């Protein structure tokens, strides 16, 4: 099968980056554009300003489904990321561009078993149990279908664009939960991403932004939240200020503006302090802190998933 507009495809690389426009990519972006992406090298090769460039929209993880809406002869595809809702941009998901070499046609056959999810910060898939590495950089929160039963501590998995299974360390993957997780479970997962560098549009443990942190933490537990902070606010339930609990969400907006930031509540509020975990644009990393006065001044909502 070939990629075709109007049909679904799946991401075949560990982490793919969705771009605002093919003409907006920079020389520093080459590792993220390759048929075998190297996201750590991409992030390491950018300076602080390049990491917050608005040419990046979001990222997609191995196996993530997209709807192909256009194909260009120069090797770019316009797609809609079906697992990243964005009501203001497209009713089907998050739209943008990525190289066609990072996609494979979607398999119409249903998966053979209950889906798995990567629970390690990063893992590598191998050609055989204990064999050579075949696909590195597969990150936390990646959903992946089993291709049989484990053997000798290794789990066979289906990988888009490959005719046979690859093998993941069994300890690095778990069954994708089916029930609603406790907010504290999601918070504990997000805490594992402390000190990850801030990357605008980032959606992995290599680099992440504020709404990406929230989206990825809940994705790990099988819950799909919108990709952007303002949409996340619209998809969650209001909580009166002062009644927030760990795992709830703080949303921030400047007067007369849309919501621009989100953080995860880490402690019940006191008379003089509120605390959150967030991907901080100013300090360019994920951190847990008490809300400074300038944050308190723009706190506009508390919401619960």
mmCIF file of C-alpha atoms in Angstrom:
data_model
loop_
_atom_site.group_PDB
_atom_site.id
_atom_site.type_symbol
_atom_site.label_atom_id
_atom_site.label_comp_id
_atom_site.label_asym_id
_atom_site.label_seq_id
_atom_site.Cartn_x
_atom_site.Cartn_y
_atom_site.Cartn_z
ATOM 1 C CA UNK A 1 0.000 0.000 0.000
ATOM 2 C CA UNK A 2 1.002 3.618 -0.550
ATOM 3 C CA UNK A 3 0.204 6.798 1.298
ATOM 4 C CA UNK A 4 -2.881 8.459 -0.166
ATOM 5 C CA UNK A 5 -4.751 11.660 0.659
ATOM 6 C CA UNK A 6 -7.971 10.890 2.483
ATOM 7 C CA UNK A 7 -6.578 7.745 4.093
ATOM 8 C CA UNK A 8 -5.008 7.110 7.467
ATOM 9 C CA UNK A 9 -1.310 6.498 8.058
ATOM 10 C CA UNK A 10 0.831 5.797 11.110
ATOM 11 C CA UNK A 11 4.101 7.224 12.395
ATOM 12 C CA UNK A 12 6.999 4.819 11.742
ATOM 13 C CA UNK A 13 9.748 6.695 13.643
ATOM 14 C CA UNK A 14 10.220 6.945 17.404
ATOM 15 C CA UNK A 15 9.224 10.620 17.529
ATOM 16 C CA UNK A 16 8.041 12.690 14.553
ATOM 17 C CA UNK A 17 7.748 16.472 14.606
ATOM 18 C CA UNK A 18 4.758 18.275 13.132
ATOM 19 C CA UNK A 19 5.697 21.539 11.414
ATOM 20 C CA UNK A 20 3.728 24.680 10.667
ATOM 21 C CA UNK A 21 5.127 24.849 7.126
ATOM 22 C CA UNK A 22 7.852 22.961 5.223
ATOM 23 C CA UNK A 23 9.467 26.293 4.358
ATOM 24 C CA UNK A 24 9.885 27.146 8.043
ATOM 25 C CA UNK A 25 12.392 24.404 8.877
ATOM 26 C CA UNK A 26 15.939 25.441 9.756
ATOM 27 C CA UNK A 27 19.374 23.850 9.253
ATOM 28 C CA UNK A 28 19.343 22.859 12.935
ATOM 29 C CA UNK A 29 16.221 20.776 12.292
ATOM 30 C CA UNK A 30 17.911 18.160 10.091
ATOM 31 C CA UNK A 31 18.018 15.407 12.786
ATOM 32 C CA UNK A 32 14.247 15.765 13.232
ATOM 33 C CA UNK A 33 13.586 15.560 9.479
ATOM 34 C CA UNK A 34 15.533 12.387 8.706
ATOM 35 C CA UNK A 35 13.868 9.057 7.823
ATOM 36 C CA UNK A 36 15.300 7.813 11.150
ATOM 37 C CA UNK A 37 14.893 10.760 13.499
ATOM 38 C CA UNK A 38 17.380 11.604 16.244
ATOM 39 C CA UNK A 39 15.419 13.857 18.585
ATOM 40 C CA UNK A 40 18.093 14.064 21.330
ATOM 41 C CA UNK A 41 20.630 15.264 18.739
ATOM 42 C CA UNK A 42 18.096 17.748 17.351
ATOM 43 C CA UNK A 43 17.430 19.274 20.762
ATOM 44 C CA UNK A 44 21.109 19.293 21.728
ATOM 45 C CA UNK A 45 21.965 21.101 18.495
ATOM 46 C CA UNK A 46 19.558 23.997 19.056
ATOM 47 C CA UNK A 47 20.186 27.091 21.133
ATOM 48 C CA UNK A 48 17.663 28.373 23.682
ATOM 49 C CA UNK A 49 15.863 30.577 21.146
ATOM 50 C CA UNK A 50 15.616 27.848 18.506
ATOM 51 C CA UNK A 51 13.984 25.525 21.057
ATOM 52 C CA UNK A 52 11.041 27.919 21.341
ATOM 53 C CA UNK A 53 10.627 28.693 17.639
ATOM 54 C CA UNK A 54 7.017 28.632 16.505
ATOM 55 C CA UNK A 55 7.785 26.537 13.415
ATOM 56 C CA UNK A 56 7.143 23.423 15.571
ATOM 57 C CA UNK A 57 3.491 22.637 16.315
ATOM 58 C CA UNK A 58 3.610 19.336 18.196
ATOM 59 C CA UNK A 59 5.168 15.883 18.007
ATOM 60 C CA UNK A 60 3.796 12.430 17.266
ATOM 61 C CA UNK A 61 4.966 9.165 18.765
ATOM 62 C CA UNK A 62 5.641 5.815 17.114
ATOM 63 C CA UNK A 63 2.414 4.217 15.900
ATOM 64 C CA UNK A 64 0.317 7.374 16.239
ATOM 65 C CA UNK A 65 -2.432 7.583 13.629
ATOM 66 C CA UNK A 66 -2.871 10.502 11.261
ATOM 67 C CA UNK A 67 -5.232 11.367 8.441
ATOM 68 C CA UNK A 68 -3.281 12.275 5.304
ATOM 69 C CA UNK A 69 -4.850 15.332 3.674
ATOM 70 C CA UNK A 70 -2.217 16.229 1.041
ATOM 71 C CA UNK A 71 1.020 14.866 -0.416
ATOM 72 C CA UNK A 72 3.672 17.042 -2.057
ATOM 73 C CA UNK A 73 6.179 15.778 -4.634
ATOM 74 C CA UNK A 74 9.061 17.132 -2.530
ATOM 75 C CA UNK A 75 8.443 14.548 0.212
ATOM 76 C CA UNK A 76 6.136 16.403 2.585
ATOM 77 C CA UNK A 77 2.707 15.294 3.780
ATOM 78 C CA UNK A 78 -0.001 17.428 5.335
ATOM 79 C CA UNK A 79 -1.722 15.394 8.031
ATOM 80 C CA UNK A 80 -4.121 15.657 10.937
ATOM 81 C CA UNK A 81 -2.963 13.990 14.170
ATOM 82 C CA UNK A 82 -6.079 12.064 15.181
ATOM 83 C CA UNK A 83 -5.002 11.429 18.773
ATOM 84 C CA UNK A 84 -4.349 15.088 19.567
ATOM 85 C CA UNK A 85 -7.684 16.961 19.609
ATOM 86 C CA UNK A 86 -7.597 20.628 18.668
ATOM 87 C CA UNK A 87 -11.126 21.970 18.363
ATOM 88 C CA UNK A 88 -10.073 25.413 17.163
ATOM 89 C CA UNK A 89 -7.863 24.103 14.332
ATOM 90 C CA UNK A 90 -9.560 20.993 12.916
ATOM 91 C CA UNK A 91 -12.475 18.862 14.171
ATOM 92 C CA UNK A 92 -10.462 15.695 13.491
ATOM 93 C CA UNK A 93 -7.251 16.600 15.345
ATOM 94 C CA UNK A 94 -4.073 18.643 15.138
ATOM 95 C CA UNK A 95 -3.040 19.614 11.566
ATOM 96 C CA UNK A 96 0.464 20.182 10.236
ATOM 97 C CA UNK A 97 3.281 18.955 7.995
ATOM 98 C CA UNK A 98 5.850 16.169 8.321
ATOM 99 C CA UNK A 99 8.148 14.229 5.977
ATOM 100 C CA UNK A 100 6.398 11.366 4.185
ATOM 101 C CA UNK A 101 9.364 9.086 4.964
ATOM 102 C CA UNK A 102 8.300 9.183 8.626
ATOM 103 C CA UNK A 103 4.911 7.616 7.816
ATOM 104 C CA UNK A 104 3.658 4.171 6.828
ATOM 105 C CA UNK A 105 0.198 3.238 5.504
ATOM 106 C CA UNK A 106 -2.164 2.212 8.284
ATOM 107 C CA UNK A 107 -2.825 -1.525 8.581
ATOM 108 C CA UNK A 108 -6.583 -2.094 8.197
ATOM 109 C CA UNK A 109 -6.402 -5.296 10.259
ATOM 110 C CA UNK A 110 -7.266 -4.919 13.963
ATOM 111 C CA UNK A 111 -4.420 -5.425 16.455
ATOM 112 C CA UNK A 112 -3.849 -8.961 17.728
ATOM 113 C CA UNK A 113 -4.066 -8.170 21.426
ATOM 114 C CA UNK A 114 -4.683 -5.548 24.073
ATOM 115 C CA UNK A 115 -2.421 -2.529 23.499
ATOM 116 C CA UNK A 116 0.706 -1.871 25.504
ATOM 117 C CA UNK A 117 2.298 1.436 26.494
ATOM 118 C CA UNK A 118 5.946 2.281 27.076
ATOM 119 C CA UNK A 119 6.502 2.998 30.764
ATOM 120 C CA UNK A 120 10.279 3.524 30.599
ATOM 121 C CA UNK A 121 11.647 7.019 30.001
ATOM 122 C CA UNK A 122 13.075 5.691 26.739
ATOM 123 C CA UNK A 123 13.572 2.231 25.307
ATOM 124 C CA UNK A 124 15.082 0.522 22.266
ATOM 125 C CA UNK A 125 13.402 -2.094 20.100
ATOM 126 C CA UNK A 126 15.550 -4.993 18.907
ATOM 127 C CA UNK A 127 15.521 -7.395 15.972
ATOM 128 C CA UNK A 128 15.329 -10.428 18.297
ATOM 129 C CA UNK A 129 15.405 -11.074 22.045
ATOM 130 C CA UNK A 130 18.774 -9.717 23.112
ATOM 131 C CA UNK A 131 19.629 -9.067 19.467
ATOM 132 C CA UNK A 132 20.868 -5.943 17.663
ATOM 133 C CA UNK A 133 19.093 -2.643 18.160
ATOM 134 C CA UNK A 134 16.602 -1.809 15.396
ATOM 135 C CA UNK A 135 14.778 1.314 16.627
ATOM 136 C CA UNK A 136 16.064 3.498 19.442
ATOM 137 C CA UNK A 137 14.508 6.482 21.190
ATOM 138 C CA UNK A 138 11.025 5.025 21.738
ATOM 139 C CA UNK A 139 9.676 7.195 24.535
ATOM 140 C CA UNK A 140 7.398 7.103 27.564
ATOM 141 C CA UNK A 141 3.719 7.118 26.634
ATOM 142 C CA UNK A 142 4.141 5.411 23.252
ATOM 143 C CA UNK A 143 1.281 3.009 22.581
ATOM 144 C CA UNK A 144 2.307 -0.174 20.869
ATOM 145 C CA UNK A 145 0.553 -3.386 19.863
ATOM 146 C CA UNK A 146 1.833 -6.800 20.967
ATOM 147 C CA UNK A 147 2.849 -9.315 18.325
ATOM 148 C CA UNK A 148 2.682 -12.399 20.522
ATOM 149 C CA UNK A 149 3.616 -13.573 23.985
ATOM 150 C CA UNK A 150 6.803 -12.562 25.834
ATOM 151 C CA UNK A 151 9.869 -14.773 25.710
ATOM 152 C CA UNK A 152 12.889 -14.676 28.014
ATOM 153 C CA UNK A 153 12.088 -11.184 29.267
ATOM 154 C CA UNK A 154 11.339 -9.744 25.818
ATOM 155 C CA UNK A 155 8.006 -8.662 24.349
ATOM 156 C CA UNK A 156 7.412 -8.918 20.584
ATOM 157 C CA UNK A 157 5.650 -5.820 19.232
ATOM 158 C CA UNK A 158 4.234 -4.602 15.936
ATOM 159 C CA UNK A 159 6.066 -1.651 14.389
ATOM 160 C CA UNK A 160 4.660 0.322 11.434
ATOM 161 C CA UNK A 161 6.497 -0.166 8.173
ATOM 162 C CA UNK A 162 8.189 -3.410 9.240
ATOM 163 C CA UNK A 163 7.065 -6.846 8.029
ATOM 164 C CA UNK A 164 7.967 -8.710 11.215
ATOM 165 C CA UNK A 165 7.940 -7.929 14.932
ATOM 166 C CA UNK A 166 10.599 -6.141 16.916
ATOM 167 C CA UNK A 167 11.347 -6.934 20.541
ATOM 168 C CA UNK A 168 11.060 -4.625 23.540
ATOM 169 C CA UNK A 169 12.488 -5.318 26.998
ATOM 170 C CA UNK A 170 9.449 -6.726 28.793
ATOM 171 C CA UNK A 171 10.074 -4.495 31.811
ATOM 172 C CA UNK A 172 9.777 -1.355 29.643
ATOM 173 C CA UNK A 173 6.176 -1.929 28.501
ATOM 174 C CA UNK A 174 2.934 -2.417 30.435
ATOM 175 C CA UNK A 175 -0.699 -3.006 29.565
ATOM 176 C CA UNK A 176 -2.471 0.209 28.585
ATOM 177 C CA UNK A 177 -4.906 0.970 31.444
ATOM 178 C CA UNK A 178 -8.599 0.837 30.667
ATOM 179 C CA UNK A 179 -10.044 2.566 33.744
ATOM 180 C CA UNK A 180 -9.838 6.210 34.750
ATOM 181 C CA UNK A 181 -6.556 6.804 36.603
ATOM 182 C CA UNK A 182 -6.266 8.542 39.923
ATOM 183 C CA UNK A 183 -5.016 12.130 39.517
ATOM 184 C CA UNK A 184 -2.161 11.326 41.900
ATOM 185 C CA UNK A 185 -1.042 8.501 39.587
ATOM 186 C CA UNK A 186 -0.861 10.933 36.687
ATOM 187 C CA UNK A 187 1.022 13.452 38.834
ATOM 188 C CA UNK A 188 3.552 10.793 39.841
ATOM 189 C CA UNK A 189 4.111 9.987 36.176
ATOM 190 C CA UNK A 190 4.585 13.656 35.306
ATOM 191 C CA UNK A 191 7.051 14.025 38.198
ATOM 192 C CA UNK A 192 9.328 11.588 36.346
ATOM 193 C CA UNK A 193 9.779 14.275 33.689
ATOM 194 C CA UNK A 194 11.314 16.834 36.048
ATOM 195 C CA UNK A 195 14.247 18.714 34.522
ATOM 196 C CA UNK A 196 13.349 17.729 30.940
ATOM 197 C CA UNK A 197 14.223 20.716 28.756
ATOM 198 C CA UNK A 198 11.499 23.016 27.479
ATOM 199 C CA UNK A 199 10.896 22.678 23.735
ATOM 200 C CA UNK A 200 7.982 24.499 22.109
ATOM 201 C CA UNK A 201 5.718 21.787 20.674
ATOM 202 C CA UNK A 202 7.723 19.041 22.385
ATOM 203 C CA UNK A 203 5.877 15.908 23.429
ATOM 204 C CA UNK A 204 8.472 13.530 24.823
ATOM 205 C CA UNK A 205 10.982 13.012 27.605
ATOM 206 C CA UNK A 206 13.618 14.496 25.302
ATOM 207 C CA UNK A 207 11.923 17.919 25.336
ATOM 208 C CA UNK A 208 8.408 19.090 26.144
ATOM 209 C CA UNK A 209 6.163 22.126 26.584
ATOM 210 C CA UNK A 210 3.504 22.904 29.205
ATOM 211 C CA UNK A 211 0.463 21.423 27.495
ATOM 212 C CA UNK A 212 2.571 18.575 26.136
ATOM 213 C CA UNK A 213 3.439 17.563 29.694
ATOM 214 C CA UNK A 214 -0.261 17.390 30.603
ATOM 215 C CA UNK A 215 -1.230 15.594 27.378
ATOM 216 C CA UNK A 216 1.557 13.018 27.659
ATOM 217 C CA UNK A 217 1.021 12.296 31.357
ATOM 218 C CA UNK A 218 -2.645 11.456 30.774
ATOM 219 C CA UNK A 219 -1.922 9.632 27.502
ATOM 220 C CA UNK A 220 0.262 7.180 29.423
ATOM 221 C CA UNK A 221 -2.917 6.078 31.256
ATOM 222 C CA UNK A 222 -5.080 5.782 28.158
ATOM 223 C CA UNK A 223 -6.829 9.165 28.479
ATOM 224 C CA UNK A 224 -6.816 11.483 25.457
ATOM 225 C CA UNK A 225 -6.718 15.187 26.256
ATOM 226 C CA UNK A 226 -6.468 17.998 23.696
ATOM 227 C CA UNK A 227 -2.979 19.116 22.759
ATOM 228 C CA UNK A 228 -3.141 22.859 23.589
ATOM 229 C CA UNK A 229 -3.723 24.448 26.992
ATOM 230 C CA UNK A 230 -6.842 26.420 26.055
ATOM 231 C CA UNK A 231 -8.471 23.316 24.594
ATOM 232 C CA UNK A 232 -7.470 21.316 27.674
ATOM 233 C CA UNK A 233 -9.311 23.849 29.817
ATOM 234 C CA UNK A 234 -12.415 23.421 27.693
ATOM 235 C CA UNK A 235 -12.301 19.617 27.951
ATOM 236 C CA UNK A 236 -12.028 19.412 31.753
ATOM 237 C CA UNK A 237 -14.284 20.132 34.720
ATOM 238 C CA UNK A 238 -14.180 23.379 36.683
ATOM 239 C CA UNK A 239 -13.069 23.245 40.320
ATOM 240 C CA UNK A 240 -13.608 26.201 42.682
ATOM 241 C CA UNK A 241 -10.390 28.014 43.489
ATOM 242 C CA UNK A 242 -9.245 26.812 46.897
ATOM 243 C CA UNK A 243 -10.653 23.306 46.449
ATOM 244 C CA UNK A 244 -7.938 22.016 44.129
ATOM 245 C CA UNK A 245 -6.163 18.745 44.864
ATOM 246 C CA UNK A 246 -2.889 17.208 43.615
ATOM 247 C CA UNK A 247 -3.346 16.153 40.006
ATOM 248 C CA UNK A 248 -5.754 18.971 39.132
ATOM 249 C CA UNK A 249 -4.753 21.599 36.572
ATOM 250 C CA UNK A 250 -4.000 25.314 36.918
ATOM 251 C CA UNK A 251 -4.635 27.483 33.847
ATOM 252 C CA UNK A 252 -3.202 30.933 33.208
ATOM 253 C CA UNK A 253 -4.129 33.849 30.926
ATOM 254 C CA UNK A 254 -3.271 37.511 30.704
ATOM 255 C CA UNK A 255 -6.166 40.010 30.926
ATOM 256 C CA UNK A 256 -8.311 39.848 27.811
ATOM 257 C CA UNK A 257 -6.224 37.025 26.283
ATOM 258 C CA UNK A 258 -6.669 33.299 25.713
ATOM 259 C CA UNK A 259 -5.234 30.729 28.104
ATOM 260 C CA UNK A 260 -1.529 30.361 27.367
ATOM 261 C CA UNK A 261 -0.147 28.132 30.149
ATOM 262 C CA UNK A 262 -1.052 25.070 32.218
ATOM 263 C CA UNK A 263 0.505 23.316 35.201
ATOM 264 C CA UNK A 264 -0.323 20.293 37.361
ATOM 265 C CA UNK A 265 -1.282 20.982 40.981
ATOM 266 C CA UNK A 266 1.180 19.261 43.336
ATOM 267 C CA UNK A 267 -0.201 20.221 46.760
ATOM 268 C CA UNK A 268 -3.403 21.407 48.379
ATOM 269 C CA UNK A 269 -3.366 25.203 48.616
ATOM 270 C CA UNK A 270 -2.561 27.076 51.802
ATOM 271 C CA UNK A 271 -3.383 30.670 52.698
ATOM 272 C CA UNK A 272 -0.092 31.887 51.268
ATOM 273 C CA UNK A 273 1.027 29.276 48.732
ATOM 274 C CA UNK A 274 -0.012 27.244 45.713
ATOM 275 C CA UNK A 275 2.348 24.766 44.042
ATOM 276 C CA UNK A 276 2.514 23.139 40.616
ATOM 277 C CA UNK A 277 4.639 21.031 38.299
ATOM 278 C CA UNK A 278 4.979 22.563 34.838
ATOM 279 C CA UNK A 279 7.163 22.932 31.777
ATOM 280 C CA UNK A 280 8.383 26.459 32.371
ATOM 281 C CA UNK A 281 9.089 28.656 29.351
ATOM 282 C CA UNK A 282 11.096 31.123 31.451
ATOM 283 C CA UNK A 283 13.411 28.594 33.075
ATOM 284 C CA UNK A 284 13.294 26.298 30.022
ATOM 285 C CA UNK A 285 12.733 23.069 31.918
ATOM 286 C CA UNK A 286 10.135 21.035 33.799
ATOM 287 C CA UNK A 287 10.084 22.007 37.471
ATOM 288 C CA UNK A 288 7.955 21.958 40.596
ATOM 289 C CA UNK A 289 7.580 25.246 42.431
ATOM 290 C CA UNK A 290 5.376 27.566 44.424
ATOM 291 C CA UNK A 291 3.494 29.941 42.142
ATOM 292 C CA UNK A 292 5.402 33.235 42.048
ATOM 293 C CA UNK A 293 3.342 36.455 42.258
ATOM 294 C CA UNK A 294 3.299 36.987 38.491
ATOM 295 C CA UNK A 295 1.780 33.502 38.033
ATOM 296 C CA UNK A 296 -0.818 34.056 40.740
ATOM 297 C CA UNK A 297 -1.837 37.292 38.999
ATOM 298 C CA UNK A 298 -2.684 35.379 35.807
ATOM 299 C CA UNK A 299 -4.290 32.266 37.364
ATOM 300 C CA UNK A 300 -7.741 32.092 35.788
ATOM 301 C CA UNK A 301 -9.018 28.566 36.378
ATOM 302 C CA UNK A 302 -8.645 25.276 38.184
ATOM 303 C CA UNK A 303 -9.870 22.249 36.271
ATOM 304 C CA UNK A 304 -10.091 18.476 36.874
ATOM 305 C CA UNK A 305 -9.794 15.651 34.351
#
